């Protein structure tokens, strides 16, 4: 597939929503399964749908033959190929032509043509010599005015004014009269019109057209080229209506000049279109005028298409309008990412201590209310549950026992409508119905199989796979592009209509559709990056099918397979959700994998070192978060071969990205945990060194705490502390405090928050955000955008508080109690952040009373905070204000100081 440079300019003009990646290109955000370029008249390829550029560019220029080259090819009696003719007319040097004229040709093309070629085509060769002499000068001179936007600097480039005007006009006129062949004579007329246009002698250009071009009575390529120049001269004279009409004629009759003629028309208002429509003398011209109107109109194109259909149901440009409309629909039904709909699944908040709050846009601060059901509602719910009523597909219940009907009816099956589009919103679904109705009518009255293919594709988007396939099976065509599209659509219908992807169907995929799933080796032509430029492949049919299957696995409860369709095993480090990890591990350990599972899914189980140790660390970390130290130890015992969090770095020696090599003293996700993890923070600064932010407790009573530990050793220490903490003395108090410190320090608020979430440092990131959703799985479709959102179970600060409570009850010293209370208050602060994140403001920023309502919301939050989440601050303030600990905290903790005042 052709490489495409990602456009980094003007794309913001097309966006109506913010996507995860700021550098984005809308033409890379859908799969283009209905190939736009299957239209038969390739001269309209530039007018296919594109958001990245003004005109569509994803085609080879050779697909649109130049009528001028074709004209010369016929002139030379077809003895040259199109490519040879193009070379002769547009690329051959002036010296080669002069050598032919002198009788000693050196160019292989002329030697191939044989002796006598010049004598036979003397007038044509002489014309080409004159044309090639003039060509470097054939551009209009730039005249900079007072209001010019750009300063162009000194003009050294050749332009038409560089030639002697009188001599050039005299020479061309003389050659015109001397020529006997009408076509060659008309070509000299074209040069006269062009030269006068480019020297800004506009009146002379108009006169030259009437004198030297029109009388020849030929309407081929030379006439079209001259008409193009005439229109330019008319524009220079301010004859805009005449200029538009002649550019319109060029657009209509030329194949290779449609794009430039369209730009030159400058159709900026309805009046311009109406003028062209009034002058249209036949059905073809009216049809073309409607096409231009529909092309520039950003509203519903169906009414314009209806008018075009009434004129000519077989019109090729009507198919261009249809394929543009289909492409617009695809962007809403087949995006490369199905972004989460905030109406159905809450987005992840980015609120974290030290960050600005984003809690001003979506829900009212209020205590969570339990749903109250009436007696009658309870009866209805009872019978629905009893007799298997409809289930909420968004629930995290068991998906394994879903019926085929439930799987087919799931509204989240891809393809599915999203608000990913740019011009259509809620009208898009209605537009699909209207377009399907139109294509259904067109296929009955047009001889072109295109309309049958289009109708089948629209039924595919509407999930009518049976109807789509029936239409495709009835199509008889020998058009190779149509046949390829039909083949692809049959594959799509087969796969997306399958209720469940089981082992038998996976074998079918590998047997019949292997070409869509077998990766091609990277070559120079399909590589994605070159020095200085970054390229990306346009999303392919194979990638769409991969997404469909990932979605199917997700809906049928095979999360591990769904995850590995779009991600590498190592990606779990960024969102180590233990439920998902278990599903991925279950697939990894599956003994009887199908060939599809082995070759397509399991290949994404990439190098993470010892895989068993990788899984064990994730499970052990989660157990630590749950204060289940014994279980954590059992997992860490299996993780001693863990080679480190699988990160990469640039290797200067190898000149490539290579696995990160950890030093002997570096923290790698398992080893080298400092004893400061049992200490307390002096101030909240994640960026500062541990010595600046953290302070050790007194460990003299616990000599088994080492200066540096791995996670297995850490759990041994914690288990010993827990045993000591079960006693009833001051040492037990200290042991419980240290465990509380460990749990708090490794929470989202702690300095060592990276220890139990498969990370290497505490720098900000999604792992340290407070979760909005209460769902176990925040994904609606599949895991393709896995790294775009946080997917980690939230902290339970009550675990730390419970150990602090034990320490507080057993402690005798007032200073020690003050320190413990402050740590308890800090953990309680974490509970408040979780509450605040789950209850953001519902007031929209556009609300005229936003400021007033937002102030009220903040007051409500403050009230709830002080009533429910300041328990230990209140005790510290009322009972321990005179302690050295409290006085010290007044200076180092701003929110404690504020509370005390």
CSV table of N, CA and C in Angstrom, one decimal, residues 212-347:
chain,number,residue,atom,x,y,z
A,212,UNK,N,-7.5,33.2,-33.8
A,212,UNK,CA,-6.6,32.1,-34.2
A,212,UNK,C,-7.1,30.7,-33.7
A,213,UNK,N,-8.0,30.7,-32.7
A,213,UNK,CA,-8.4,29.4,-32.2
A,213,UNK,C,-9.8,29.0,-32.7
A,214,UNK,N,-10.7,29.9,-32.4
A,214,UNK,CA,-12.1,29.5,-32.8
A,214,UNK,C,-12.3,29.2,-34.2
A,215,UNK,N,-11.7,29.9,-35.2
A,215,UNK,CA,-12.0,29.6,-36.6
A,215,UNK,C,-11.6,28.2,-37.0
A,216,UNK,N,-10.7,27.5,-36.3
A,216,UNK,CA,-10.2,26.2,-36.7
A,216,UNK,C,-11.3,25.2,-36.6
A,217,UNK,N,-12.3,25.4,-35.8
A,217,UNK,CA,-13.4,24.5,-35.6
A,217,UNK,C,-13.1,23.1,-35.1
A,218,UNK,N,-11.9,23.0,-34.4
A,218,UNK,CA,-11.6,21.8,-33.7
A,218,UNK,C,-11.8,22.0,-32.2
A,219,UNK,N,-12.4,20.9,-31.5
A,219,UNK,CA,-12.7,21.1,-30.1
A,219,UNK,C,-11.9,20.1,-29.2
A,220,UNK,N,-10.7,19.7,-29.7
A,220,UNK,CA,-9.9,18.7,-29.0
A,220,UNK,C,-9.0,19.4,-27.9
A,221,UNK,N,-7.9,18.7,-27.6
A,221,UNK,CA,-7.1,19.1,-26.5
A,221,UNK,C,-6.5,20.6,-26.7
A,222,UNK,N,-6.0,20.9,-27.9
A,222,UNK,CA,-5.5,22.3,-28.1
A,222,UNK,C,-6.6,23.4,-27.8
A,223,UNK,N,-7.9,23.1,-28.2
A,223,UNK,CA,-8.9,24.0,-28.0
A,223,UNK,C,-9.2,24.2,-26.5
A,224,UNK,N,-9.3,23.0,-25.7
A,224,UNK,CA,-9.5,23.1,-24.3
A,224,UNK,C,-8.4,23.9,-23.6
A,225,UNK,N,-7.2,23.6,-24.0
A,225,UNK,CA,-6.0,24.3,-23.4
A,225,UNK,C,-6.1,25.8,-23.6
A,226,UNK,N,-6.5,26.2,-24.9
A,226,UNK,CA,-6.7,27.6,-25.2
A,226,UNK,C,-7.9,28.2,-24.4
A,227,UNK,N,-8.9,27.5,-24.3
A,227,UNK,CA,-10.1,28.0,-23.6
A,227,UNK,C,-9.8,28.2,-22.1
A,228,UNK,N,-8.9,27.4,-21.5
A,228,UNK,CA,-8.4,27.6,-20.1
A,228,UNK,C,-7.7,28.9,-20.0
A,229,UNK,N,-6.9,29.2,-21.0
A,229,UNK,CA,-6.1,30.5,-21.0
A,229,UNK,C,-7.1,31.7,-21.2
A,230,UNK,N,-8.1,31.5,-22.1
A,230,UNK,CA,-9.0,32.6,-22.3
A,230,UNK,C,-9.8,32.9,-21.1
A,231,UNK,N,-10.2,31.9,-20.3
A,231,UNK,CA,-10.9,32.1,-19.1
A,231,UNK,C,-10.0,32.9,-18.1
A,232,UNK,N,-8.8,32.5,-18.0
A,232,UNK,CA,-7.9,33.3,-17.2
A,232,UNK,C,-7.8,34.7,-17.5
A,233,UNK,N,-7.7,35.0,-18.8
A,233,UNK,CA,-7.7,36.4,-19.3
A,233,UNK,C,-9.0,37.1,-19.0
A,234,UNK,N,-10.1,36.4,-19.1
A,234,UNK,CA,-11.4,37.0,-18.8
A,234,UNK,C,-11.4,37.4,-17.3
A,235,UNK,N,-10.9,36.5,-16.4
A,235,UNK,CA,-10.8,36.8,-15.0
A,235,UNK,C,-10.0,38.0,-14.8
A,236,UNK,N,-8.9,38.2,-15.5
A,236,UNK,CA,-8.1,39.4,-15.4
A,236,UNK,C,-8.8,40.7,-15.7
A,237,UNK,N,-9.8,40.6,-16.6
A,237,UNK,CA,-10.6,41.7,-17.1
A,237,UNK,C,-11.8,41.9,-16.2
A,238,UNK,N,-12.0,41.1,-15.2
A,238,UNK,CA,-13.2,41.2,-14.3
A,238,UNK,C,-14.4,40.6,-14.9
A,239,UNK,N,-14.3,39.9,-16.0
A,239,UNK,CA,-15.5,39.2,-16.6
A,239,UNK,C,-15.7,37.9,-16.0
A,240,UNK,N,-16.1,37.9,-14.7
A,240,UNK,CA,-16.1,36.7,-13.9
A,240,UNK,C,-17.2,35.7,-14.4
A,241,UNK,N,-18.3,36.2,-14.8
A,241,UNK,CA,-19.3,35.2,-15.2
A,241,UNK,C,-18.8,34.5,-16.5
A,242,UNK,N,-18.3,35.2,-17.5
A,242,UNK,CA,-17.7,34.5,-18.6
A,242,UNK,C,-16.6,33.6,-18.3
A,243,UNK,N,-15.7,34.1,-17.4
A,243,UNK,CA,-14.6,33.3,-16.9
A,243,UNK,C,-15.0,32.0,-16.3
A,244,UNK,N,-16.0,32.1,-15.4
A,244,UNK,CA,-16.5,30.9,-14.8
A,244,UNK,C,-17.1,29.9,-15.8
A,245,UNK,N,-17.8,30.4,-16.7
A,245,UNK,CA,-18.5,29.6,-17.7
A,245,UNK,C,-17.4,28.8,-18.6
A,246,UNK,N,-16.4,29.5,-19.0
A,246,UNK,CA,-15.3,28.8,-19.8
A,246,UNK,C,-14.5,27.9,-18.9
A,247,UNK,N,-14.2,28.2,-17.7
A,247,UNK,CA,-13.6,27.3,-16.8
A,247,UNK,C,-14.5,26.0,-16.6
A,248,UNK,N,-15.8,26.3,-16.5
A,248,UNK,CA,-16.7,25.2,-16.4
A,248,UNK,C,-16.6,24.3,-17.6
A,249,UNK,N,-16.5,24.8,-18.8
A,249,UNK,CA,-16.3,24.1,-20.0
A,249,UNK,C,-15.1,23.2,-20.0
A,250,UNK,N,-14.0,23.8,-19.5
A,250,UNK,CA,-12.7,23.1,-19.4
A,250,UNK,C,-12.9,21.9,-18.4
A,251,UNK,N,-13.6,22.2,-17.2
A,251,UNK,CA,-13.8,21.2,-16.2
A,251,UNK,C,-14.6,20.1,-16.8
A,252,UNK,N,-15.6,20.4,-17.6
A,252,UNK,CA,-16.5,19.4,-18.2
A,252,UNK,C,-15.8,18.5,-19.2
A,253,UNK,N,-15.0,19.1,-20.1
A,253,UNK,CA,-14.4,18.4,-21.3
A,253,UNK,C,-13.0,17.9,-21.1
A,254,UNK,N,-12.3,18.4,-20.1
A,254,UNK,CA,-11.0,17.9,-19.9
A,254,UNK,C,-10.9,16.8,-18.8
A,255,UNK,N,-10.0,15.9,-19.0
A,255,UNK,CA,-9.8,14.9,-18.0
A,255,UNK,C,-8.7,15.3,-16.9
A,256,UNK,N,-7.6,15.8,-17.4
A,256,UNK,CA,-6.5,16.1,-16.5
A,256,UNK,C,-6.5,17.5,-15.9
A,257,UNK,N,-7.4,18.4,-16.4
A,257,UNK,CA,-7.4,19.8,-15.9
A,257,UNK,C,-8.6,20.1,-15.1
A,258,UNK,N,-9.3,19.0,-14.6
A,258,UNK,CA,-10.5,19.3,-13.8
A,258,UNK,C,-10.2,20.0,-12.5
A,259,UNK,N,-9.2,19.5,-11.8
A,259,UNK,CA,-8.9,20.1,-10.5
A,259,UNK,C,-8.5,21.6,-10.6
A,260,UNK,N,-7.6,21.9,-11.6
A,260,UNK,CA,-7.2,23.3,-11.7
A,260,UNK,C,-8.4,24.2,-12.2
A,261,UNK,N,-9.2,23.6,-13.1
A,261,UNK,CA,-10.4,24.4,-13.6
A,261,UNK,C,-11.4,24.6,-12.5
A,262,UNK,N,-11.6,23.7,-11.6
A,262,UNK,CA,-12.5,23.8,-10.5
A,262,UNK,C,-12.0,25.0,-9.6
A,263,UNK,N,-10.7,24.9,-9.3
A,263,UNK,CA,-10.1,26.0,-8.4
A,263,UNK,C,-10.3,27.4,-9.1
A,264,UNK,N,-10.0,27.4,-10.4
A,264,UNK,CA,-10.1,28.7,-11.1
A,264,UNK,C,-11.5,29.2,-11.2
A,265,UNK,N,-12.5,28.4,-11.1
A,265,UNK,CA,-13.9,28.9,-11.1
A,265,UNK,C,-14.3,29.8,-10.0
A,266,UNK,N,-13.7,29.6,-8.8
A,266,UNK,CA,-13.9,30.4,-7.7
A,266,UNK,C,-15.4,30.6,-7.4
A,267,UNK,N,-16.1,29.4,-7.3
A,267,UNK,CA,-17.5,29.4,-7.0
A,267,UNK,C,-17.8,29.6,-5.5
A,268,UNK,N,-17.8,30.9,-5.1
A,268,UNK,CA,-17.9,31.2,-3.7
A,268,UNK,C,-19.3,31.5,-3.2
A,269,UNK,N,-20.3,31.5,-4.1
A,269,UNK,CA,-21.6,31.9,-3.7
A,269,UNK,C,-22.7,31.2,-4.6
A,270,UNK,N,-23.9,31.2,-4.1
A,270,UNK,CA,-25.0,30.5,-4.9
A,270,UNK,C,-25.2,31.1,-6.2
A,271,UNK,N,-25.0,32.5,-6.3
A,271,UNK,CA,-25.2,33.2,-7.6
A,271,UNK,C,-24.3,32.6,-8.7
A,272,UNK,N,-23.1,32.3,-8.3
A,272,UNK,CA,-22.2,31.8,-9.3
A,272,UNK,C,-22.6,30.5,-9.9
A,273,UNK,N,-23.2,29.6,-9.0
A,273,UNK,CA,-23.7,28.3,-9.5
A,273,UNK,C,-24.9,28.6,-10.4
A,274,UNK,N,-25.8,29.5,-9.9
A,274,UNK,CA,-27.0,29.8,-10.7
A,274,UNK,C,-26.7,30.3,-12.1
A,275,UNK,N,-25.7,31.1,-12.2
A,275,UNK,CA,-25.3,31.7,-13.5
A,275,UNK,C,-24.9,30.5,-14.4
A,276,UNK,N,-24.1,29.6,-13.9
A,276,UNK,CA,-23.7,28.5,-14.7
A,276,UNK,C,-24.9,27.6,-15.1
A,277,UNK,N,-25.8,27.4,-14.1
A,277,UNK,CA,-27.0,26.6,-14.4
A,277,UNK,C,-27.9,27.2,-15.4
A,278,UNK,N,-28.0,28.5,-15.4
A,278,UNK,CA,-28.8,29.2,-16.4
A,278,UNK,C,-28.2,29.1,-17.8
A,279,UNK,N,-26.9,29.1,-17.9
A,279,UNK,CA,-26.3,29.0,-19.2
A,279,UNK,C,-26.2,27.6,-19.7
A,280,UNK,N,-26.4,26.6,-18.9
A,280,UNK,CA,-26.3,25.2,-19.3
A,280,UNK,C,-27.3,24.9,-20.4
A,281,UNK,N,-26.8,24.5,-21.6
A,281,UNK,CA,-27.7,24.3,-22.7
A,281,UNK,C,-28.2,22.9,-22.9
A,282,UNK,N,-27.6,21.9,-22.2
A,282,UNK,CA,-28.0,20.6,-22.4
A,282,UNK,C,-28.0,19.8,-21.1
A,283,UNK,N,-28.5,18.6,-21.1
A,283,UNK,CA,-28.6,17.8,-19.9
A,283,UNK,C,-27.2,17.6,-19.2
A,284,UNK,N,-26.2,17.3,-20.1
A,284,UNK,CA,-24.8,17.0,-19.5
A,284,UNK,C,-24.3,18.3,-18.7
A,285,UNK,N,-24.5,19.4,-19.3
A,285,UNK,CA,-24.1,20.6,-18.6
A,285,UNK,C,-24.8,20.9,-17.3
A,286,UNK,N,-26.1,20.7,-17.4
A,286,UNK,CA,-26.9,20.8,-16.1
A,286,UNK,C,-26.5,19.8,-15.1
A,287,UNK,N,-26.3,18.6,-15.5
A,287,UNK,CA,-25.8,17.6,-14.6
A,287,UNK,C,-24.5,17.9,-13.9
A,288,UNK,N,-23.6,18.5,-14.7
A,288,UNK,CA,-22.3,18.9,-14.2
A,288,UNK,C,-22.4,20.1,-13.3
A,289,UNK,N,-23.3,21.0,-13.6
A,289,UNK,CA,-23.5,22.1,-12.7
A,289,UNK,C,-24.1,21.7,-11.3
A,290,UNK,N,-25.0,20.7,-11.3
A,290,UNK,CA,-25.5,20.2,-10.1
A,290,UNK,C,-24.4,19.5,-9.3
A,291,UNK,N,-23.5,18.8,-10.0
A,291,UNK,CA,-22.4,18.1,-9.3
A,291,UNK,C,-21.5,19.2,-8.6
A,292,UNK,N,-21.2,20.3,-9.2
A,292,UNK,CA,-20.4,21.3,-8.6
A,292,UNK,C,-21.1,21.8,-7.4
A,293,UNK,N,-22.4,22.1,-7.5
A,293,UNK,CA,-23.2,22.6,-6.3
A,293,UNK,C,-23.1,21.5,-5.2
A,294,UNK,N,-23.4,20.3,-5.5
A,294,UNK,CA,-23.3,19.2,-4.5
A,294,UNK,C,-22.0,19.0,-3.9
A,295,UNK,N,-20.9,19.2,-4.7
A,295,UNK,CA,-19.6,19.0,-4.2
A,295,UNK,C,-19.2,20.1,-3.2
A,296,UNK,N,-19.7,21.3,-3.4
A,296,UNK,CA,-19.3,22.4,-2.5
A,296,UNK,C,-20.3,22.5,-1.3
A,297,UNK,N,-21.4,21.8,-1.4
A,297,UNK,CA,-22.4,21.9,-0.3
A,297,UNK,C,-22.1,20.9,0.8
A,298,UNK,N,-22.0,21.5,2.1
A,298,UNK,CA,-21.7,20.6,3.2
A,298,UNK,C,-22.9,20.0,3.9
A,299,UNK,N,-24.1,20.3,3.3
A,299,UNK,CA,-25.3,19.8,3.9
A,299,UNK,C,-25.6,18.4,3.2
A,300,UNK,N,-26.8,18.0,3.5
A,300,UNK,CA,-27.3,16.7,2.9
A,300,UNK,C,-27.2,16.8,1.4
A,301,UNK,N,-26.4,15.9,0.7
A,301,UNK,CA,-26.3,15.9,-0.7
A,301,UNK,C,-27.4,15.2,-1.5
A,302,UNK,N,-28.3,14.5,-0.8
A,302,UNK,CA,-29.4,13.7,-1.4
A,302,UNK,C,-30.2,14.5,-2.4
A,303,UNK,N,-30.7,15.7,-2.0
A,303,UNK,CA,-31.6,16.5,-2.9
A,303,UNK,C,-30.9,16.8,-4.2
A,304,UNK,N,-29.6,17.1,-4.2
A,304,UNK,CA,-28.8,17.4,-5.4
A,304,UNK,C,-28.7,16.1,-6.2
A,305,UNK,N,-28.4,15.0,-5.5
A,305,UNK,CA,-28.3,13.7,-6.2
A,305,UNK,C,-29.6,13.3,-6.9
A,306,UNK,N,-30.7,13.6,-6.3
A,306,UNK,CA,-32.0,13.3,-6.9
A,306,UNK,C,-32.2,14.1,-8.2
A,307,UNK,N,-31.7,15.4,-8.3
A,307,UNK,CA,-31.8,16.2,-9.5
A,307,UNK,C,-30.9,15.6,-10.6
A,308,UNK,N,-29.7,15.2,-10.1
A,308,UNK,CA,-28.8,14.6,-11.1
A,308,UNK,C,-29.3,13.2,-11.6
A,309,UNK,N,-30.0,12.5,-10.7
A,309,UNK,CA,-30.5,11.2,-11.1
A,309,UNK,C,-31.6,11.4,-12.2
A,310,UNK,N,-32.5,12.4,-12.0
A,310,UNK,CA,-33.5,12.7,-13.0
A,310,UNK,C,-33.0,13.0,-14.3
A,311,UNK,N,-31.8,13.7,-14.4
A,311,UNK,CA,-31.2,14.0,-15.7
A,311,UNK,C,-30.6,12.8,-16.3
A,312,UNK,N,-29.8,12.0,-15.5
A,312,UNK,CA,-29.1,10.9,-16.1
A,312,UNK,C,-28.8,9.9,-15.0
A,313,UNK,N,-29.6,8.8,-14.8
A,313,UNK,CA,-29.3,7.8,-13.7
A,313,UNK,C,-28.0,7.1,-13.9
A,314,UNK,N,-27.4,7.1,-15.1
A,314,UNK,CA,-26.1,6.5,-15.4
A,314,UNK,C,-24.9,7.4,-15.3
A,315,UNK,N,-25.2,8.6,-14.9
A,315,UNK,CA,-24.1,9.6,-14.8
A,315,UNK,C,-23.0,9.2,-13.9
A,316,UNK,N,-21.7,9.3,-14.5
A,316,UNK,CA,-20.6,8.9,-13.7
A,316,UNK,C,-20.4,9.8,-12.5
A,317,UNK,N,-20.7,11.1,-12.7
A,317,UNK,CA,-20.4,12.0,-11.6
A,317,UNK,C,-21.5,11.8,-10.5
A,318,UNK,N,-22.6,11.2,-10.8
A,318,UNK,CA,-23.6,10.9,-9.7
A,318,UNK,C,-23.0,9.8,-8.8
A,319,UNK,N,-22.2,8.9,-9.4
A,319,UNK,CA,-21.5,7.9,-8.6
A,319,UNK,C,-20.4,8.5,-7.7
A,320,UNK,N,-19.8,9.6,-8.2
A,320,UNK,CA,-18.8,10.3,-7.4
A,320,UNK,C,-19.5,10.9,-6.2
A,321,UNK,N,-20.7,11.5,-6.4
A,321,UNK,CA,-21.4,12.0,-5.2
A,321,UNK,C,-21.8,10.9,-4.2
A,322,UNK,N,-22.2,9.8,-4.8
A,322,UNK,CA,-22.6,8.7,-3.9
A,322,UNK,C,-21.4,8.2,-3.1
A,323,UNK,N,-20.3,8.0,-3.7
A,323,UNK,CA,-19.1,7.4,-3.0
A,323,UNK,C,-18.6,8.4,-2.0
A,324,UNK,N,-18.7,9.7,-2.2
A,324,UNK,CA,-18.4,10.7,-1.2
A,324,UNK,C,-19.3,10.6,0.0
A,325,UNK,N,-20.6,10.4,-0.3
A,325,UNK,CA,-21.5,10.2,0.8
A,325,UNK,C,-21.3,8.9,1.6
A,326,UNK,N,-21.0,7.9,0.9
A,326,UNK,CA,-20.7,6.6,1.6
A,326,UNK,C,-19.4,6.8,2.5
A,327,UNK,N,-18.4,7.5,1.9
A,327,UNK,CA,-17.2,7.7,2.7
A,327,UNK,C,-17.5,8.5,3.9
A,328,UNK,N,-18.4,9.5,3.8
A,328,UNK,CA,-18.7,10.3,5.0
A,328,UNK,C,-19.4,9.4,6.1
A,329,UNK,N,-20.3,8.5,5.6
A,329,UNK,CA,-20.9,7.6,6.6
A,329,UNK,C,-19.9,6.7,7.2
A,330,UNK,N,-18.9,6.2,6.4
A,330,UNK,CA,-17.9,5.3,7.0
A,330,UNK,C,-17.2,5.9,8.2
A,331,UNK,N,-17.0,7.2,8.2
A,331,UNK,CA,-16.3,7.8,9.3
A,331,UNK,C,-17.0,7.8,10.6
A,332,UNK,N,-18.3,7.6,10.5
A,332,UNK,CA,-19.1,7.4,11.7
A,332,UNK,C,-19.4,6.0,12.1
A,333,UNK,N,-19.2,5.1,11.2
A,333,UNK,CA,-19.5,3.7,11.5
A,333,UNK,C,-18.2,2.8,11.5
A,334,UNK,N,-17.1,3.3,10.9
A,334,UNK,CA,-15.9,2.5,10.9
A,334,UNK,C,-14.7,3.3,11.3
A,335,UNK,N,-14.7,3.9,12.4
A,335,UNK,CA,-13.5,4.6,12.9
A,335,UNK,C,-12.4,3.7,13.4
A,336,UNK,N,-11.2,4.1,13.4
A,336,UNK,CA,-10.1,3.2,13.9
A,336,UNK,C,-10.2,3.0,15.4
A,337,UNK,N,-10.8,4.0,16.1
A,337,UNK,CA,-11.1,3.9,17.5
A,337,UNK,C,-12.5,4.2,17.8
A,338,UNK,N,-13.1,3.3,18.5
A,338,UNK,CA,-14.5,3.6,19.0
A,338,UNK,C,-14.4,4.3,20.4
A,339,UNK,N,-14.4,5.6,20.3
A,339,UNK,CA,-14.2,6.4,21.6
A,339,UNK,C,-15.3,6.2,22.5
A,340,UNK,N,-15.0,6.1,23.8
A,340,UNK,CA,-16.0,5.9,24.8
A,340,UNK,C,-17.0,7.0,24.8
A,341,UNK,N,-18.3,6.6,24.8
A,341,UNK,CA,-19.4,7.5,24.9
A,341,UNK,C,-19.6,7.9,26.4
A,342,UNK,N,-19.4,9.2,26.7
A,342,UNK,CA,-19.6,9.6,28.1
A,342,UNK,C,-21.0,9.4,28.6
A,343,UNK,N,-22.0,9.3,27.7
A,343,UNK,CA,-23.3,9.1,28.1
A,343,UNK,C,-23.6,7.7,28.7
A,344,UNK,N,-22.7,6.8,28.2
A,344,UNK,CA,-23.0,5.4,28.6
A,344,UNK,C,-21.9,4.8,29.5
A,345,UNK,N,-20.7,5.5,29.4
A,345,UNK,CA,-19.6,4.9,30.2
A,345,UNK,C,-18.7,6.1,30.6
A,346,UNK,N,-18.6,6.4,31.9
A,346,UNK,CA,-17.9,7.6,32.4
A,346,UNK,C,-16.4,7.5,31.9
A,347,UNK,N,-15.9,8.7,31.6
A,347,UNK,CA,-14.5,8.8,31.2
A,347,UNK,C,-13.6,8.8,32.5
